[in-house]
Amino acid sequence: MRGEQRERPAELDLPARQPLAGRTCLVTGASRGIGRGIASELGRHGATVIVNYRSSEAAAHEVVDAITEADTEGMAHPVQADVTDRNEVNALRETVQDSVGPINVLVNNAGITCDRTLANMDHDDWHRVIDVSLHGAFNCTKAFYDDFTSVEDGRVINISSVIGKQGNVGQANYAAAKSGLFGFTRSLALELADAGATANCIAPGFTVTEMVEAIPDEIQDEIRADIPLDRFANVSEIAGLVRYLSSEESGYITGEVIDINGGLDL
Ligand code: NAP
C-alpha cells in the first residue's frame, strides 16, 4: 500500500524459486517479434504467461509449447483477442480470470504500423494504428485494472517507441499513438500508486523483428548510420528490461519512459 516501507533484505543465498514464479503476466501481441521474446523471457524466469494473439494462432501455440516444455517453473496459455475490440478484451479477461485468476503484470505490446506521409494518409490509416497501440492499451488496462489494485506488486508495462519521442516522416499516426502512451503511463502511475502498483513505458529504438525487416535495405542502412551503437536492438535486449520491470525488485520505478535505442538521442 502507499508509503509502506517494505524491507527486502539482500540474501546471500540464491533464491529457491525462479524470480517470476507465482507471477501471472499477460503479454499482448505475443505471437511474433518483441512480444514473443517478452513472453518467452517471462516464462523462462518462472512466470505463468498469457500469450495473446490476434490472428497468428500457430505461432502463439509455438510460444506456449516452448515455455511449457522448457525445464522451468514457467507455464503458458494462448488466448486470442483483438485488443482494439472492447468485447474481445473483456472476454479475454474472463477467460484469464477463470483459468489462472488475477494477473500481476500486463505488457501492452501489440502494435502495428501503416506508414504514409500525412499528404497520403487517410483516416483509416490514422485510426487503425491508434486503435491498436493506444486504444488497445487502454482497453486492456481498463479490463484488468482491478487486478493491479488487488494483487501484490501489480505492473503495467507499455511498449512505446523512440518514434513517439522523435517523430518520423511517414509515421504521424504511429508517433501520435506511441507518444500518447507516455501521458497514459504517467497518469496511470499516479492512479495506481495508492495500491503499490506501478506503470512504466519502454521506448525501444529499431529492433530486429518483421516490422523492421519490412523496411527496404537501403533505408535500414541509413537508419543504422544514425545510431551511435551502429546496430539495431535485439529482441532479448527489450525482453530483459521487461523481465526486470515485471519483477518485485522494480517496485520503486514508476511513471518512467525508459529508452533502449543504442544512443539515438545522444
Ligand atoms: P510485429 O513483429 O509486427 O508483431 C506484432 C504483434 O502484435 C503480433 O504478435 C500481432 O499478432 C500483434 N497484434 C497486432 N495487432 C493486434 C491486435 N489488434 N490485437 C492483438 N494483437 C495484435 O511487431 P514488433 O516489431 O514485435 O513490435 C511489437 C511492439 O513493439 C509494437 O508495439 C511496436 O510498435 C513496438 N516497437 C517495435 C520496434 C521495432 O523496431 N520492431 C521498435 C519500437 C517499438 P498477430 O500476429 O496474431 O496478428
Tab-separated table of C-alpha atoms and ligand atoms in Angstrom:
chain	number	residue	atom	x	y	z
A	1	MET	CA	0.000	0.000	0.000
A	2	ARG	CA	1.005	3.639	-0.434
A	3	GLY	CA	4.044	4.709	1.573
A	4	GLU	CA	4.560	1.312	3.113
A	5	GLN	CA	8.299	0.788	3.718
A	6	ARG	CA	8.877	-2.843	2.855
A	7	GLU	CA	12.179	-4.447	3.687
A	8	ARG	CA	13.603	-6.683	1.002
A	9	PRO	CA	16.859	-7.873	2.602
A	10	ALA	CA	19.596	-8.835	0.187
A	11	GLU	CA	20.012	-12.554	0.780
A	12	LEU	CA	23.355	-14.197	0.258
A	13	ASP	CA	21.693	-17.450	-0.746
A	14	LEU	CA	20.335	-17.882	-4.237
A	15	PRO	CA	16.509	-17.827	-4.251
A	16	ALA	CA	14.958	-21.282	-4.139
A	17	ARG	CA	12.375	-20.342	-6.760
A	18	GLN	CA	12.719	-18.627	-10.085
A	19	PRO	CA	12.321	-14.827	-9.801
A	20	LEU	CA	8.941	-14.651	-11.552
A	21	ALA	CA	7.485	-17.877	-10.159
A	22	GLY	CA	3.991	-17.226	-8.823
A	23	ARG	CA	3.507	-14.169	-11.035
A	24	THR	CA	0.974	-14.167	-13.857
A	25	CYS	CA	1.807	-11.979	-16.845
A	26	LEU	CA	-0.321	-11.107	-19.874
A	27	VAL	CA	1.606	-10.082	-22.986
A	28	THR	CA	-0.487	-8.672	-25.830
A	29	GLY	CA	0.682	-9.410	-29.364
A	30	ALA	CA	2.915	-12.209	-28.128
A	31	SER	CA	2.789	-14.426	-31.215
A	32	ARG	CA	5.640	-12.677	-33.027
A	33	GLY	CA	8.535	-10.253	-32.680
A	34	ILE	CA	9.142	-8.360	-29.455
A	35	GLY	CA	6.011	-9.732	-27.745
A	36	ARG	CA	7.096	-13.281	-28.457
A	37	GLY	CA	10.545	-12.537	-26.999
A	38	ILE	CA	8.978	-10.949	-23.896
A	39	ALA	CA	6.612	-13.890	-23.315
A	40	SER	CA	9.471	-16.386	-23.669
A	41	GLU	CA	11.708	-14.402	-21.312
A	42	LEU	CA	8.999	-14.137	-18.624
A	43	GLY	CA	8.226	-17.865	-18.942
A	44	ARG	CA	11.919	-18.747	-18.768
A	45	HIS	CA	12.057	-16.950	-15.418
A	46	GLY	CA	9.143	-18.890	-13.969
A	47	ALA	CA	6.073	-16.757	-14.755
A	48	THR	CA	2.700	-18.032	-15.880
A	49	VAL	CA	2.310	-16.251	-19.203
A	50	ILE	CA	-0.876	-15.472	-21.099
A	51	VAL	CA	0.193	-15.370	-24.743
A	52	ASN	CA	-2.284	-13.102	-26.523
A	53	TYR	CA	-2.506	-13.004	-30.303
A	54	ARG	CA	-4.930	-11.638	-32.894
A	55	SER	CA	-4.510	-13.935	-35.907
A	56	SER	CA	-1.224	-15.908	-35.679
A	57	GLU	CA	-2.647	-18.904	-33.798
A	58	ALA	CA	0.030	-21.421	-34.801
A	59	ALA	CA	2.824	-19.016	-33.855
A	60	ALA	CA	1.194	-18.314	-30.471
A	61	HIS	CA	0.935	-22.068	-29.803
A	62	GLU	CA	4.661	-22.435	-30.601
A	63	VAL	CA	5.461	-19.800	-27.941
A	64	VAL	CA	3.236	-21.576	-25.406
A	65	ASP	CA	4.750	-25.009	-26.162
A	66	ALA	CA	8.295	-23.669	-25.852
A	67	ILE	CA	7.518	-22.197	-22.417
A	68	THR	CA	5.649	-25.191	-21.027
A	69	GLU	CA	8.108	-27.772	-22.373
A	70	ALA	CA	11.185	-25.961	-21.020
A	71	ASP	CA	12.664	-27.192	-17.764
A	72	THR	CA	11.481	-24.180	-15.743
A	73	GLU	CA	8.564	-23.274	-13.481
A	74	GLY	CA	7.088	-21.232	-16.348
A	75	MET	CA	3.626	-22.045	-17.688
A	76	ALA	CA	1.750	-20.531	-20.624
A	77	HIS	CA	-1.720	-20.313	-22.169
A	78	PRO	CA	-2.652	-18.929	-25.587
A	79	VAL	CA	-5.643	-16.567	-25.708
A	80	GLN	CA	-6.955	-14.981	-28.899
A	81	ALA	CA	-8.302	-11.430	-28.735
A	82	ASP	CA	-8.122	-8.338	-30.880
A	83	VAL	CA	-7.070	-5.610	-28.441
A	84	THR	CA	-8.995	-2.989	-30.423
A	85	ASP	CA	-12.255	-4.772	-29.655
A	86	ARG	CA	-13.541	-3.999	-26.157
A	87	ASN	CA	-15.829	-7.040	-26.102
A	88	GLU	CA	-12.998	-9.400	-27.071
A	89	VAL	CA	-10.752	-7.869	-24.401
A	90	ASN	CA	-13.476	-8.288	-21.763
A	91	ALA	CA	-13.896	-11.920	-22.852
A	92	LEU	CA	-10.102	-12.317	-22.595
A	93	ARG	CA	-10.268	-11.027	-19.016
A	94	GLU	CA	-12.963	-13.577	-18.146
A	95	THR	CA	-11.018	-16.443	-19.713
A	96	VAL	CA	-7.882	-15.463	-17.826
A	97	GLN	CA	-9.770	-14.960	-14.565
A	98	ASP	CA	-11.413	-18.401	-14.877
A	99	SER	CA	-8.209	-20.221	-15.782
A	100	VAL	CA	-5.451	-18.580	-13.723
A	101	GLY	CA	-7.063	-15.818	-11.636
A	102	PRO	CA	-5.875	-12.197	-11.455
A	103	ILE	CA	-2.775	-11.100	-13.328
A	104	ASN	CA	0.195	-9.331	-11.730
A	105	VAL	CA	1.686	-7.940	-14.929
A	106	LEU	CA	0.197	-6.543	-18.136
A	107	VAL	CA	2.540	-5.863	-21.038
A	108	ASN	CA	0.746	-3.726	-23.636
A	109	ASN	CA	2.911	-4.701	-26.596
A	110	ALA	CA	0.515	-5.163	-29.552
A	111	GLY	CA	1.205	-2.562	-32.217
A	112	ILE	CA	1.116	-2.062	-35.968
A	113	THR	CA	2.465	0.420	-38.486
A	114	CYS	CA	0.775	1.824	-41.556
A	115	ASP	CA	3.296	4.321	-42.877
A	116	ARG	CA	2.289	7.170	-45.199
A	117	THR	CA	3.183	10.842	-45.325
A	118	LEU	CA	0.370	12.968	-43.980
A	119	ALA	CA	-0.498	14.057	-47.517
A	120	ASN	CA	-1.228	10.428	-48.386
A	121	MET	CA	-2.579	9.218	-45.050
A	122	ASP	CA	-6.303	8.644	-44.978
A	123	HIS	CA	-8.497	8.484	-41.903
A	124	ASP	CA	-8.448	4.682	-41.841
A	125	ASP	CA	-4.621	4.622	-41.774
A	126	TRP	CA	-4.700	7.063	-38.849
A	127	HIS	CA	-7.359	5.225	-36.847
A	128	ARG	CA	-6.052	1.685	-37.414
A	129	VAL	CA	-2.640	2.454	-35.907
A	130	ILE	CA	-4.002	4.446	-32.974
A	131	ASP	CA	-6.664	1.805	-32.341
A	132	VAL	CA	-4.113	-0.957	-31.803
A	133	SER	CA	-1.330	0.812	-29.881
A	134	LEU	CA	-3.225	3.393	-27.854
A	135	HIS	CA	-6.842	2.272	-27.610
A	136	GLY	CA	-5.644	-1.339	-27.288
A	137	ALA	CA	-3.509	-0.392	-24.279
A	138	PHE	CA	-6.464	1.454	-22.746
A	139	ASN	CA	-8.869	-1.447	-23.400
A	140	CYS	CA	-6.567	-3.999	-21.770
A	141	THR	CA	-5.540	-1.822	-18.826
A	142	LYS	CA	-9.171	-0.927	-18.149
A	143	ALA	CA	-10.325	-4.556	-18.325
A	144	PHE	CA	-7.633	-5.749	-15.888
A	145	TYR	CA	-7.500	-2.619	-13.698
A	146	ASP	CA	-8.987	-4.317	-10.622
A	147	ASP	CA	-6.273	-6.976	-10.782
A	148	PHE	CA	-3.485	-4.399	-10.319
A	149	THR	CA	-5.174	-2.857	-7.325
A	150	SER	CA	-5.806	-6.216	-5.633
A	151	VAL	CA	-2.603	-8.216	-6.230
A	152	GLU	CA	0.827	-7.609	-4.696
A	153	ASP	CA	3.252	-5.770	-6.952
A	154	GLY	CA	0.949	-5.057	-9.899
A	155	ARG	CA	2.744	-3.861	-13.020
A	156	VAL	CA	1.667	-2.255	-16.287
A	157	ILE	CA	4.401	-2.038	-18.919
A	158	ASN	CA	3.598	-0.183	-22.132
A	159	ILE	CA	5.753	-0.766	-25.196
A	160	SER	CA	6.111	2.582	-26.913
A	161	SER	CA	8.845	3.580	-29.384
A	162	VAL	CA	11.638	6.072	-29.980
A	163	ILE	CA	9.375	7.378	-32.750
A	164	GLY	CA	6.984	8.608	-30.047
A	165	LYS	CA	9.758	10.939	-28.865
A	166	GLN	CA	11.324	11.931	-32.168
A	167	GLY	CA	8.517	11.652	-34.709
A	168	ASN	CA	9.327	10.373	-38.186
A	169	VAL	CA	8.443	11.137	-41.772
A	170	GLY	CA	5.542	8.905	-42.785
A	171	GLN	CA	4.699	7.911	-39.206
A	172	ALA	CA	2.456	10.674	-37.823
A	173	ASN	CA	-0.131	8.049	-36.838
A	174	TYR	CA	2.433	5.758	-35.176
A	175	ALA	CA	4.243	8.661	-33.440
A	176	ALA	CA	0.939	10.000	-32.096
A	177	ALA	CA	-0.056	6.575	-30.766
A	178	LYS	CA	3.342	5.949	-29.191
A	179	SER	CA	3.706	9.382	-27.560
A	180	GLY	CA	0.128	9.037	-26.343
A	181	LEU	CA	1.385	6.090	-24.298
A	182	PHE	CA	3.769	8.394	-22.395
A	183	GLY	CA	0.961	10.515	-20.931
A	184	PHE	CA	-1.208	7.444	-20.412
A	185	THR	CA	1.587	5.743	-18.458
A	186	ARG	CA	2.347	8.735	-16.240
A	187	SER	CA	-1.320	9.284	-15.354
A	188	LEU	CA	-1.791	5.584	-14.697
A	189	ALA	CA	1.314	5.524	-12.474
A	190	LEU	CA	-0.238	8.235	-10.300
A	191	GLU	CA	-3.578	6.443	-10.119
A	192	LEU	CA	-2.041	3.050	-9.288
A	193	ALA	CA	0.383	4.343	-6.659
A	194	ASP	CA	-2.114	4.015	-3.795
A	195	ALA	CA	-2.258	0.288	-4.455
A	196	GLY	CA	1.543	-0.040	-4.583
A	197	ALA	CA	1.325	-0.939	-8.277
A	198	THR	CA	3.486	0.665	-10.964
A	199	ALA	CA	3.190	1.673	-14.619
A	200	ASN	CA	6.142	2.259	-16.914
A	201	CYS	CA	6.831	2.712	-20.577
A	202	ILE	CA	9.665	1.312	-22.648
A	203	ALA	CA	10.663	3.194	-25.788
A	204	PRO	CA	12.714	0.837	-27.969
A	205	GLY	CA	14.672	2.016	-30.957
A	206	PHE	CA	14.781	-0.090	-34.103
A	207	THR	CA	14.658	-3.734	-33.102
A	208	VAL	CA	15.220	-6.768	-35.299
A	209	THR	CA	11.683	-8.064	-35.999
A	210	GLU	CA	9.445	-8.455	-39.050
A	211	MET	CA	8.387	-4.809	-38.537
A	212	VAL	CA	11.969	-3.643	-39.171
A	213	GLU	CA	12.813	-6.350	-41.716
A	214	ALA	CA	9.975	-4.908	-43.833
A	215	ILE	CA	11.951	-1.638	-44.218
A	216	PRO	CA	13.929	-1.565	-47.518
A	217	ASP	CA	17.649	-2.411	-47.057
A	218	GLU	CA	18.963	0.979	-48.156
A	219	ILE	CA	16.693	2.739	-45.637
A	220	GLN	CA	17.803	0.288	-42.920
A	221	ASP	CA	21.411	1.289	-43.701
A	222	GLU	CA	20.547	4.985	-43.417
A	223	ILE	CA	18.823	4.422	-40.074
A	224	ARG	CA	21.744	2.370	-38.750
A	225	ALA	CA	24.202	5.114	-39.705
A	226	ASP	CA	22.492	7.459	-37.199
A	227	ILE	CA	22.684	5.000	-34.288
A	228	PRO	CA	25.786	5.540	-32.120
A	229	LEU	CA	25.979	1.807	-31.298
A	230	ASP	CA	25.753	1.141	-35.070
A	231	ARG	CA	23.235	-1.698	-34.881
A	232	PHE	CA	19.572	-2.424	-34.215
A	233	ALA	CA	18.427	-3.782	-30.851
A	234	ASN	CA	17.904	-7.490	-30.354
A	235	VAL	CA	14.543	-8.619	-29.025
A	236	SER	CA	16.294	-10.139	-25.998
A	237	GLU	CA	17.547	-6.677	-25.000
A	238	ILE	CA	13.960	-5.370	-24.796
A	239	ALA	CA	12.699	-8.546	-23.133
A	240	GLY	CA	15.379	-8.357	-20.429
A	241	LEU	CA	14.156	-4.949	-19.287
A	242	VAL	CA	10.531	-6.109	-19.309
A	243	ARG	CA	11.568	-9.064	-17.152
A	244	TYR	CA	13.132	-6.696	-14.612
A	245	LEU	CA	10.140	-4.317	-14.620
A	246	SER	CA	7.837	-7.334	-14.131
A	247	SER	CA	9.685	-8.433	-11.024
A	248	GLU	CA	9.087	-7.432	-7.416
A	249	GLU	CA	12.540	-5.792	-7.373
A	250	SER	CA	11.457	-2.988	-9.721
A	251	GLY	CA	8.781	-1.729	-7.333
A	252	TYR	CA	10.230	1.778	-6.843
A	253	ILE	CA	10.305	2.658	-10.561
A	254	THR	CA	7.068	4.172	-11.760
A	255	GLY	CA	5.833	6.629	-14.376
A	256	GLU	CA	9.085	6.347	-16.327
A	257	VAL	CA	9.739	6.224	-20.038
A	258	ILE	CA	12.856	4.089	-20.409
A	259	ASP	CA	14.772	4.331	-23.695
A	260	ILE	CA	16.511	1.369	-25.310
A	261	ASN	CA	17.779	2.903	-28.509
A	262	GLY	CA	21.537	2.469	-28.879
A	263	GLY	CA	22.151	6.137	-28.052
A	264	LEU	CA	19.900	7.584	-30.793
A	265	ASP	CA	19.082	10.732	-28.841
A	266	LEU	CA	22.592	11.451	-27.525
B	1	NAP	P1	5.408	-7.477	-35.071
B	1	NAP	O1	6.566	-8.388	-35.273
B	1	NAP	O2	4.694	-6.937	-36.262
B	1	NAP	O3	4.352	-8.213	-34.109
B	1	NAP	C1	3.176	-7.542	-33.762
B	1	NAP	C2	2.391	-8.379	-32.776
B	1	NAP	O4	1.235	-7.619	-32.413
B	1	NAP	C3	1.928	-9.688	-33.353
B	1	NAP	O5	2.039	-10.680	-32.358
B	1	NAP	C4	0.458	-9.424	-33.683
B	1	NAP	O6	-0.383	-10.576	-33.531
B	1	NAP	C5	0.096	-8.451	-32.595
B	1	NAP	N1	-1.075	-7.640	-32.927
B	1	NAP	C6	-1.220	-6.758	-33.940
B	1	NAP	N2	-2.444	-6.213	-33.911
B	1	NAP	C7	-3.085	-6.781	-32.851
B	1	NAP	C8	-4.379	-6.635	-32.300
B	1	NAP	N3	-5.282	-5.805	-32.828
B	1	NAP	N4	-4.693	-7.371	-31.196
B	1	NAP	C9	-3.800	-8.227	-30.646
B	1	NAP	N5	-2.559	-8.399	-31.145
B	1	NAP	C10	-2.211	-7.688	-32.217
B	1	NAP	O7	5.824	-6.188	-34.224
B	1	NAP	P2	7.104	-5.928	-33.287
B	1	NAP	O8	8.158	-5.320	-34.115
B	1	NAP	O9	7.395	-7.122	-32.471
B	1	NAP	O10	6.528	-4.763	-32.349
B	1	NAP	C11	5.966	-5.038	-31.070
B	1	NAP	C12	5.747	-3.717	-30.341
B	1	NAP	O11	6.995	-3.046	-30.213
B	1	NAP	C13	4.832	-2.774	-31.089
B	1	NAP	O12	4.038	-2.064	-30.166
B	1	NAP	C14	5.796	-1.838	-31.790
B	1	NAP	O13	5.206	-0.595	-32.058
B	1	NAP	C15	6.887	-1.742	-30.746
B	1	NAP	N6	8.179	-1.344	-31.277
B	1	NAP	C16	8.793	-2.078	-32.250
B	1	NAP	C17	10.033	-1.665	-32.730
B	1	NAP	C18	10.752	-2.424	-33.773
B	1	NAP	O14	11.768	-1.890	-34.276
B	1	NAP	N7	10.362	-3.640	-34.120
B	1	NAP	C19	10.627	-0.509	-32.211
B	1	NAP	C20	9.968	0.214	-31.219
B	1	NAP	C21	8.742	-0.226	-30.754
B	1	NAP	P3	-0.882	-11.472	-34.792
B	1	NAP	O15	0.358	-11.933	-35.493
B	1	NAP	O16	-1.634	-12.568	-34.171
B	1	NAP	O17	-1.700	-10.559	-35.646
